[in-house]
Coordinates of N, CA and C in Angstrom, one line a residue:
M1 N 0.9 -1.1 0.1 CA -0.4 0.4 0.4 C 0.9 1.0 0.3
N2 N 0.8 1.9 -0.8 CA 1.2 3.5 -1.3 C 0.0 4.3 0.0
L3 N 0.8 5.1 0.7 CA 0.1 6.7 0.8 C 0.3 7.6 0.5
I4 N -0.5 8.2 -0.5 CA 0.2 10.0 -0.5 C 0.4 10.6 0.0
F5 N 0.7 11.5 1.2 CA -0.4 12.0 2.2 C 0.0 13.9 1.9
I6 N -0.8 14.1 1.0 CA -0.2 16.3 0.2 C -1.1 16.5 1.7
Y7 N 0.1 17.5 2.2 CA -0.2 19.1 3.2 C 0.5 19.8 2.9
G8 N 0.2 20.8 3.6 CA 0.5 22.0 3.0 C -1.0 23.5 3.7
V9 N -1.3 24.8 3.3 CA -1.5 25.7 3.9 C -2.7 25.1 3.2
P10 N -3.8 26.6 3.6 CA -5.1 25.9 2.6 C -5.7 26.7 1.9
A11 N -6.5 26.1 0.9 CA -6.2 26.9 -0.8 C -4.9 26.9 -1.7
A12 N -3.7 26.5 -1.0 CA -2.8 25.9 -1.7 C -3.4 24.4 -2.8
G13 N -4.2 23.9 -2.6 CA -4.8 23.5 -4.4 C -4.9 21.7 -3.8
K14 N -4.6 21.2 -2.4 CA -4.7 19.9 -2.3 C -5.6 18.4 -2.2
L15 N -6.9 19.0 -2.2 CA -8.1 17.9 -3.0 C -8.1 18.1 -4.8
T16 N -7.2 19.1 -5.1 CA -7.3 19.8 -6.7 C -6.7 18.2 -7.1
V17 N -5.8 19.2 -6.5 CA -3.6 17.9 -7.1 C -4.7 15.9 -6.5
A18 N -5.0 15.6 -5.5 CA -5.9 14.8 -5.6 C -6.3 14.0 -5.7
N19 N -7.0 14.4 -6.2 CA -8.5 14.5 -7.1 C -6.9 13.8 -9.2
E20 N -6.8 14.6 -9.7 CA -5.9 14.9 -10.6 C -5.3 13.6 -10.4
L21 N -3.7 12.9 -9.2 CA -3.7 12.6 -8.4 C -3.9 10.9 -8.7
A22 N -5.0 11.3 -8.7 CA -5.7 10.0 -8.6 C -6.6 8.9 -10.4
A23 N -7.1 10.3 -11.1 CA -6.9 9.9 -12.1 C -5.5 9.4 -12.9
L24 N -4.3 9.8 -12.3 CA -3.2 9.3 -13.1 C -2.7 7.7 -12.5
T25 N -3.2 7.7 -11.2 CA -3.3 6.5 -10.4 C -3.7 4.9 -10.0
G26 N -5.1 6.1 -9.2 CA -5.8 5.3 -10.2 C -6.8 4.5 -8.3
Y27 N -5.2 5.2 -7.7 CA -5.3 5.7 -6.0 C -6.9 6.1 -5.5
K28 N -7.2 6.0 -4.1 CA -8.5 6.2 -3.8 C -7.8 8.2 -2.9
V29 N -9.4 8.5 -2.9 CA -8.8 10.1 -2.2 C -9.4 9.9 -1.2
F30 N -8.9 10.4 -0.1 CA -9.2 10.4 1.9 C -9.3 11.7 2.2
H31 N -10.4 13.2 1.7 CA -9.5 14.3 2.3 C -9.9 14.6 3.6
N32 N -9.7 15.6 4.1 CA -9.2 15.7 5.3 C -10.9 16.2 5.6
H33 N -11.7 16.8 4.4 CA -12.8 17.0 4.9 C -13.9 15.9 5.3
A34 N -13.8 15.1 4.3 CA -14.6 13.9 4.2 C -14.7 13.3 6.3
A35 N -13.9 13.5 6.4 CA -14.0 13.0 7.9 C -14.4 14.4 9.5
T36 N -13.4 15.9 8.9 CA -14.0 16.5 9.7 C -15.4 16.9 9.2
D37 N -16.0 16.8 8.2 CA -17.8 16.7 8.2 C -18.2 16.0 8.5
F38 N -18.2 15.2 8.8 CA -18.5 13.6 9.2 C -19.0 14.1 10.1
V39 N -17.9 14.5 11.5 CA -17.5 14.1 13.0 C -18.2 16.2 12.7
M40 N -18.3 17.0 12.4 CA -19.0 18.1 12.2 C -20.8 18.2 12.6
S41 N -21.2 16.4 11.6 CA -22.8 16.6 11.9 C -23.4 16.5 12.5
L42 N -22.8 15.9 14.0 CA -22.3 16.0 15.8 C -22.0 16.9 16.5
F43 N -21.2 17.5 16.3 CA -20.2 18.3 17.1 C -19.8 19.4 16.1
P44 N -19.8 20.7 16.8 CA -19.0 22.1 16.0 C -17.6 22.1 16.4
W45 N -17.5 22.9 15.3 CA -15.7 22.8 15.9 C -15.3 23.1 16.7
D46 N -15.7 24.2 17.9 CA -15.5 24.2 19.0 C -14.9 23.0 19.8
H47 N -16.1 21.5 19.8 CA -16.0 20.9 20.8 C -15.5 19.9 21.2
P48 N -15.2 19.6 22.6 CA -13.9 19.1 22.1 C -14.0 17.6 22.2
E49 N -14.9 16.6 21.6 CA -14.8 16.0 21.1 C -14.6 15.6 19.6
R50 N -14.7 17.0 18.5 CA -14.4 16.9 17.6 C -13.6 15.9 16.7
R51 N -12.6 17.1 18.2 CA -10.5 16.4 17.6 C -10.4 15.6 17.5
R52 N -10.9 14.7 18.3 CA -10.2 13.1 19.1 C -11.6 12.2 18.1
L53 N -12.3 12.6 17.6 CA -13.3 12.5 16.7 C -12.8 12.0 15.3
T54 N -12.1 13.3 15.3 CA -11.9 13.6 13.3 C -10.6 12.5 13.5
T55 N -9.7 13.3 14.3 CA -8.2 12.2 14.6 C -8.4 10.3 14.5
K56 N -9.7 9.8 15.5 CA -9.8 9.1 15.3 C -10.0 7.5 14.3
F57 N -10.6 8.5 13.2 CA -12.3 7.7 12.5 C -10.6 8.4 11.5
R58 N -9.6 9.4 11.1 CA -8.9 9.5 10.1 C -8.0 8.2 10.1
L59 N -7.9 8.3 11.4 CA -5.7 6.9 11.5 C -7.4 5.5 11.3
E60 N -8.3 5.0 11.0 CA -9.2 3.8 11.7 C -9.3 3.4 9.9
M61 N -9.3 4.8 9.1 CA -9.3 4.7 8.0 C -8.0 4.2 7.5
I62 N -7.4 4.8 7.4 CA -5.9 4.6 6.4 C -5.4 3.2 7.0
E63 N -4.9 3.2 8.5 CA -4.9 1.8 9.1 C -5.2 1.3 8.6
A64 N -7.7 1.1 8.0 CA -7.7 0.0 7.3 C -7.2 -0.3 5.5
A65 N -7.1 1.2 5.4 CA -7.2 0.5 4.0 C -5.2 0.4 3.8
A66 N -4.4 0.7 4.4 CA -2.6 -0.2 4.4 C -3.0 -2.2 5.0
K67 N -3.8 -2.1 5.7 CA -3.8 -3.5 5.6 C -4.7 -4.5 4.4
E68 N -6.1 -3.7 3.8 CA -6.4 -3.9 2.9 C -5.2 -4.2 1.7
G69 N -4.4 -3.1 2.0 CA -3.3 -2.4 0.6 C -3.9 -2.1 -0.3
I70 N -4.8 -0.7 -0.2 CA -5.4 0.1 -1.1 C -4.8 1.0 -0.7
N71 N -4.4 1.6 -1.9 CA -3.2 2.7 -2.6 C -4.4 3.9 -1.9
V72 N -4.2 5.3 -1.2 CA -4.8 6.0 -0.9 C -3.3 7.4 -0.7
I73 N -4.8 9.0 -1.3 CA -4.2 10.1 -1.2 C -4.7 10.6 -0.3
F74 N -4.5 10.3 1.1 CA -4.8 11.6 2.1 C -4.3 13.0 2.0
T75 N -5.3 14.5 2.4 CA -4.7 15.3 2.3 C -5.4 15.8 3.8
Y76 N -4.0 17.0 3.7 CA -4.4 17.5 5.6 C -4.0 18.4 5.6
G77 N -4.5 19.9 6.0 CA -4.5 21.6 6.0 C -3.1 21.6 7.7
A78 N -3.3 20.5 8.3 CA -2.6 21.2 9.7 C -0.5 21.2 9.6
V79 N 0.4 21.7 10.0 CA 1.4 21.3 9.9 C 1.6 21.2 11.6
G80 N 2.7 20.8 11.5 CA 4.0 21.7 13.3 C 3.8 21.1 13.9
A81 N 4.5 21.0 15.5 CA 4.4 20.1 15.9 C 3.4 19.2 17.1
Q82 N 2.1 20.4 17.0 CA 1.3 19.4 17.7 C 0.4 19.1 16.5
F83 N 0.8 18.4 15.5 CA 0.4 17.6 15.2 C 1.5 16.0 14.6
N84 N 2.2 16.1 15.2 CA 3.6 15.3 14.5 C 2.8 13.7 14.8
E85 N 2.4 13.7 16.1 CA 2.5 12.7 17.0 C 1.0 12.0 16.4
F86 N 0.2 12.5 15.4 CA -0.7 12.5 14.2 C -0.2 11.5 13.0
V87 N 1.0 12.4 12.7 CA 0.7 11.7 11.4 C 1.9 11.1 11.8
S88 N 3.0 10.1 12.8 CA 3.7 9.0 13.4 C 2.5 8.4 13.2
K89 N 1.3 8.2 14.3 CA 0.9 7.2 14.0 C 0.0 6.3 12.9
V90 N 0.3 7.7 12.3 CA -0.4 7.5 10.5 C 1.0 6.5 9.9
V91 N 2.2 6.7 10.2 CA 3.1 6.4 9.8 C 3.2 5.0 9.5
E92 N 3.3 4.3 11.1 CA 3.4 3.6 12.4 C 2.0 2.4 11.4
A93 N 1.3 3.4 11.4 CA 0.1 2.5 10.5 C 0.2 1.9 9.6
V94 N 0.3 2.5 8.2 CA 0.7 2.3 7.3 C 2.2 1.1 7.7
E95 N 3.1 1.4 7.9 CA 4.2 0.7 8.1 C 4.0 -0.4 8.7
N96 N 3.6 -1.1 9.4 CA 3.0 -2.4 9.9 C 2.0 -3.2 9.1
Y97 N 1.0 -2.8 8.2 CA 1.2 -3.4 7.1 C 2.1 -3.3 6.1
K98 N 3.5 -3.2 6.0 CA 4.5 -3.7 4.6 C 4.2 -2.0 3.2
G99 N 3.1 -0.9 4.3 CA 3.1 0.2 3.1 C 4.1 1.4 3.9
T100 N 4.2 2.1 2.3 CA 4.8 3.2 2.4 C 4.1 4.6 2.3
V101 N 4.9 5.6 3.0 CA 4.4 6.8 2.8 C 5.1 8.0 2.8
C102 N 4.7 8.4 0.9 CA 5.1 9.8 0.9 C 4.5 10.9 1.0
F103 N 5.2 12.3 1.6 CA 4.6 13.4 1.8 C 5.3 13.9 0.8
V104 N 4.0 15.1 0.0 CA 4.4 16.0 -0.3 C 3.6 17.2 0.1
K105 N 5.0 18.2 -0.1 CA 4.1 19.6 0.3 C 3.4 20.6 -0.4
L106 N 2.5 20.8 -0.2 CA 2.1 22.3 -1.7 C 2.3 23.4 -0.6
M107 N 2.5 24.3 -1.2 CA 2.4 25.7 -1.4 C 1.9 26.3 -2.8
C108 N 2.0 27.7 -2.8 CA 1.9 28.3 -3.9 C 2.0 30.0 -3.2
S109 N 2.1 30.9 -3.4 CA 2.4 32.2 -3.5 C 1.1 33.3 -2.2
K110 N 1.1 33.8 -2.1 CA 0.4 34.2 -1.2 C -1.0 35.3 -1.8
E111 N -0.7 35.9 -3.1 CA -2.0 36.1 -4.0 C -2.9 35.1 -4.3
E112 N -2.0 33.8 -5.0 CA -2.2 32.7 -5.4 C -3.9 32.6 -4.9
L113 N -2.8 32.4 -3.6 CA -4.3 32.0 -1.9 C -5.3 32.4 -2.3
L114 N -5.6 33.8 -2.2 CA -5.6 34.5 -2.0 C -6.8 35.1 -3.1
K115 N -6.8 34.2 -4.6 CA -7.6 34.4 -5.4 C -8.2 32.9 -5.0
R116 N -7.9 31.6 -4.9 CA -7.8 30.5 -4.8 C -9.6 29.9 -3.6
V117 N -8.9 30.7 -2.8 CA -9.5 30.5 -1.3 C -10.9 31.0 -1.3
T118 N -11.2 32.0 -3.2 CA -12.4 32.1 -3.3 C -13.5 30.8 -3.9
A119 N -12.8 30.2 -4.2 CA -13.9 29.3 -5.4 C -14.6 28.8 -4.9
N120 N -15.8 28.3 -5.8 CA -16.9 28.1 -5.0 C -16.5 26.2 -4.3
S121 N -14.9 25.3 -5.3 CA -15.5 24.1 -5.1 C -15.0 24.6 -3.6
R122 N -14.5 25.1 -2.9 CA -14.1 25.1 -1.8 C -15.7 25.1 -0.8
K123 N -16.5 26.1 -0.8 CA -17.7 26.0 -0.1 C -18.6 24.3 0.1
Q124 N -18.4 23.3 -0.5 CA -18.9 22.2 -0.4 C -18.1 21.1 0.7
H125 N -17.5 21.9 1.1 CA -17.1 21.1 2.1 C -16.1 21.7 3.9
N126 N -17.1 22.6 4.2 CA -16.9 23.3 4.7 C -15.3 24.1 4.8
K127 N -14.7 24.5 4.0 CA -13.3 25.2 4.1 C -13.3 26.9 4.1
I128 N -11.8 26.8 4.4 CA -11.8 28.4 4.9 C -12.2 28.7 2.8
I129 N -13.0 30.3 3.6 CA -13.8 31.1 2.0 C -13.3 32.5 1.8
T130 N -12.3 32.8 2.8 CA -12.8 34.2 2.7 C -11.3 34.2 2.6
A131 N -10.7 35.8 2.3 CA -9.4 36.5 2.7 C -9.4 36.8 4.0
K132 N -10.2 37.0 4.3 CA -9.6 37.0 6.1 C -9.3 36.1 7.1
E133 N -10.0 35.0 6.4 CA -9.8 33.2 7.1 C -8.4 32.9 6.8
I134 N -8.0 33.3 5.7 CA -6.8 32.6 4.9 C -5.9 33.7 6.1
E135 N -6.2 34.5 6.0 CA -5.4 35.5 6.0 C -4.9 35.0 7.9
D136 N -6.1 35.0 8.9 CA -6.1 34.7 10.0 C -5.6 33.6 10.5
K137 N -5.6 32.3 9.4 CA -5.1 31.0 9.3 C -4.0 31.4 9.0
L138 N -2.7 32.1 8.3 CA -1.6 32.0 8.4 C -1.2 32.6 9.3
Q139 N -2.2 33.4 10.3 CA -1.0 34.6 11.1 C -1.0 33.5 12.6
E140 N -2.1 32.2 12.6 CA -2.5 31.0 13.5 C -0.7 30.2 13.5
I141 N -0.8 30.6 12.2 CA -0.2 28.7 12.0 C 1.1 28.6 11.0
D142 N 2.6 28.2 11.9 CA 4.0 28.1 10.2 C 3.5 26.6 8.9
Y143 N 3.2 27.8 8.6 CA 2.5 26.3 7.1 C 4.3 26.3 6.4
S144 N 5.3 26.6 7.0 CA 6.9 26.4 5.9 C 7.1 25.3 7.1
Q145 N 6.4 24.6 7.8 CA 7.3 23.0 8.4 C 6.6 22.4 8.0
E146 N 7.8 21.7 7.9 CA 7.5 20.2 7.1 C 7.3 19.3 8.5
F147 N 7.0 17.9 8.1 CA 6.5 16.9 8.9 C 8.0 16.0 9.0
P148 N 8.3 16.2 10.1 CA 9.3 15.7 10.2 C 10.1 13.8 9.9
Q149 N 8.9 13.3 9.8 CA 8.8 12.2 9.9 C 9.8 11.0 8.3
K150 N 9.3 12.6 7.7 CA 10.0 11.8 6.6 C 9.6 12.9 5.5
P151 N 11.2 12.5 4.9 CA 11.6 13.8 3.9 C 10.5 14.1 2.9
S152 N 10.0 15.1 2.6 CA 8.9 15.4 2.1 C 9.4 16.1 0.6
L153 N 8.7 15.8 -0.3 CA 8.3 16.5 -1.9 C 7.4 18.2 -1.8
V154 N 8.1 18.9 -1.6 CA 8.0 20.3 -1.9 C 7.5 21.0 -3.0
I155 N 6.2 20.8 -3.9 CA 5.8 21.6 -5.0 C 5.3 23.4 -4.8
D156 N 5.7 24.5 -5.8 CA 5.3 25.4 -5.2 C 4.7 25.2 -6.5
N157 N 3.7 25.2 -5.8 CA 2.5 24.9 -7.5 C 1.9 26.6 -7.7
T158 N 2.7 27.4 -7.5 CA 1.9 28.8 -8.5 C 1.3 28.6 -9.8
Q159 N 2.7 28.8 -10.4 CA 2.7 28.5 -11.4 C 2.3 27.2 -12.4
L160 N 1.2 26.5 -11.3 CA 1.8 25.2 -12.2 C -0.5 24.8 -12.2
S161 N -0.3 24.1 -13.2 CA -1.9 23.7 -12.9 C -2.3 22.0 -11.9
P162 N -3.3 21.3 -11.6 CA -3.2 20.5 -11.2 C -3.1 19.4 -11.7
Q163 N -3.3 19.3 -12.9 CA -2.4 18.2 -13.5 C -1.3 18.1 -13.5
E164 N -0.2 19.6 -13.5 CA 1.4 19.2 -13.6 C 1.9 19.3 -12.6
T165 N 0.8 18.9 -11.3 CA 1.4 19.4 -10.0 C 1.3 17.4 -9.7
A166 N 0.0 17.5 -10.2 CA 0.0 15.4 -10.4 C 1.4 14.3 -10.9
K167 N 1.6 15.1 -12.4 CA 2.7 14.2 -12.2 C 3.6 14.6 -12.6
R168 N 4.5 15.3 -11.7 CA 5.4 15.6 -11.0 C 5.4 15.2 -9.6
I169 N 4.3 14.6 -8.8 CA 4.8 13.6 -7.4 C 4.5 12.3 -8.3
V170 N 3.4 11.9 -9.4 CA 3.5 10.4 -10.0 C 5.2 10.2 -10.7
T171 N 5.3 11.2 -11.2 CA 7.3 10.9 -11.4 C 8.5 11.0 -9.9
H172 N 8.0 11.9 -9.4 CA 9.0 11.6 -8.4 C 8.8 10.4 -7.7
Y173 N 7.6 9.7 -7.4 CA 7.7 9.1 -6.4 C 7.1 7.4 -7.1
L174 N 6.4 7.5 -8.0 CA 6.4 6.6 -8.8 C 6.8 5.5 -9.5
G175 N 7.1 7.0 -10.8 CA 8.2 6.2 -11.6 C 7.2 6.0 -13.2
N176 N 6.8 4.7 -13.2 CA 6.6 5.1 -14.0 C 4.3 3.8 -13.4
Y177 N 4.0 4.6 -12.8 CA 2.7 4.6 -11.8 C 2.1 3.2 -11.4
T178 N 2.9 2.0 -11.8 CA 2.4 0.4 -11.4 C 3.5 0.1 -10.9
N179 N 2.9 -0.3 -9.3 CA 3.3 -1.7 -8.6 C 4.8 -0.8 -7.9
S180 N 5.1 0.5 -8.4 CA 5.5 1.1 -6.9 C 5.6 1.5 -5.7
R181 N 7.2 1.8 -5.1 CA 6.7 2.2 -4.1 C 7.5 2.9 -4.0
C182 N 6.6 4.4 -3.3 CA 7.3 5.8 -2.9 C 7.8 6.0 -1.7

């Protein structure tokens, strides 16, 4: 099982690139907001159970996919020391089933983020959708960090299409697309 773990600042194009990558590889997409939206159907953002349950469901889904040998692209918006424990558990769960985790960090210019953040596609998953929200998030979290568990492929996709970005990921990690380990 390969897990391509795409992370980065909101509006960097993680889900859009994940969908393009899935079209190229046949991998399944498990995006950050699938678990968040599910849990938030009962528990609001500021409820203490929201974070615990979201983390639990994400980890259990990834572990089950690893056990079954299902290749997955996972998108994740958070970075920093407070998330390293979760990321370490993801790596451990995948590697326990002889899988491989490949990290991809997407980034783009602030000007591009401010353009992308208002895209209609972001509204369906309760994502950040205003310039103010993204400005606040950029002040709150240092998105320049990378997860220390393994090296990340870092891609500035300011000037790249989602298709070009996905092709770079494939070329870097998968080479011939089939039976490759990242």
